[in-house]
Amino acid sequence: MAKEVQTDQAKGPEHVAIIMDGNGRWAQMRGRPRLFGHHAGARRVREIVEACPAQGVKYLTVFAFSTENWKRTQTEVAGLMKLFRRYILRESRDLYESGVRVRFIGDRVRLDDKLVNLMDELELLTSGNDRVHLTIALNYGGRDEVTRAAKRLAYEIETGKLSYKDVDAETLSRFLDTHVLPDPDLVIRTSGEARISNFLLWQSAYSEYEFIDTLWPDFTAEEFARVVGSYGARDRRFGAVKV
Ligand code: FPP
């Protein structure tokens, strides 16, 4: 049966998620090592976070390292891990002072203790902030997240805290890394690839997608504003028929 759905497109997306792709190609085009591109990419993250309030974007989620990225060379993986540690050390104060609340999603088990400690500290430091909610996906994979959630849910059932009869989409969502976040309204992927690559699989069931040709290190606040602005022209119905 047709269901009336209220959509508030004029407001723009509240939650934007980004697959930051193209760092490697950006560096290679300049004859530089791939890590040079990742460093340039990290600088863009800050610019885009800063651009969020003016666009009415309250939640920004970025894909920094996937569960599949471990397959890259040891040099690149180690360089990225070092970059994440340095990023947190260098940016913490500024993020805190500019009202950004930082969260990390993904499986921390495989990350080194030094990095995990820095992640915990930054989450704690910024936990009182509410201007922009920045979520960094680190060792994150959508299937891995749903699998970990299912495991925890199964444990609750096995230990008698839940009945299998209680299991529905809402219950499972509570076990996801993203349980405190709204679903993304808009997912942007840079660098011309039109794939989801295991990013927020469950949460993006009704998200709009924008695939942009620009390589991530070239993705400016102006382009972000344009892409976010174009979202207002869309008509999301969440599977229902607009009447
Ligand atoms: C994909 O580009 C990018 C990554 C795997 C790493 C993303 C990391 C950053 C943008 C920097 C750090 C971020 C934070 C939050 C500190 P690619 O290497 O796959 O590019 P390619 O497709 O051109 O090879």
Coordinates of C-alpha atoms and ligand atoms in Angstrom, one line a residue, residues 20-25 34 38 41-42 45 62-64 69 72 76 80 83-84 87 136 216, ligand 1:
M20 CA 38.1 9.3 -0.1
D21 CA 39.5 7.6 -3.2
G22 CA 42.3 8.6 -5.6
N23 CA 45.2 9.5 -3.3
G24 CA 47.5 7.0 -5.0
R25 CA 46.8 8.1 -8.5
R34 CA 51.6 6.8 -2.9
H38 CA 47.7 10.1 1.4
G41 CA 44.4 13.6 1.3
A42 CA 44.7 14.0 5.1
V45 CA 39.8 16.0 5.6
V62 CA 35.1 9.3 6.2
F63 CA 36.5 6.0 5.0
A64 CA 40.2 6.1 6.0
N69 CA 43.6 -2.3 2.8
R72 CA 48.6 -3.2 0.3
E76 CA 52.0 1.7 2.4
L80 CA 49.2 5.0 6.7
L83 CA 49.9 9.0 9.2
F84 CA 46.9 8.2 11.4
Y87 CA 47.1 13.1 12.3
I136 CA 36.6 8.1 11.0
W216 CA 40.4 13.1 -3.2
Ligands
FPP1 C1 42.1 5.6 -1.2 O1 43.0 6.1 -2.2 C2 42.6 6.2 0.1 C3 43.0 5.5 1.2 C4 43.0 4.0 1.2 C5 43.4 6.1 2.4 C6 42.6 7.3 2.8 C7 43.4 8.1 3.8 C8 43.4 9.4 3.8 C9 42.6 10.3 2.9 C10 44.3 10.2 4.6 C11 44.1 10.1 6.1 C12 42.8 10.3 6.6 C13 42.5 10.7 7.9 C14 41.1 10.7 8.4 C15 43.6 11.1 8.7 P1 43.8 5.1 -3.0 O2 45.1 4.9 -2.3 O3 43.1 3.8 -3.1 O4 44.0 5.8 -4.4 P2 44.1 5.1 -5.8 O5 42.7 4.4 -6.0 O6 44.4 6.2 -6.7 O7 45.2 4.1 -5.7

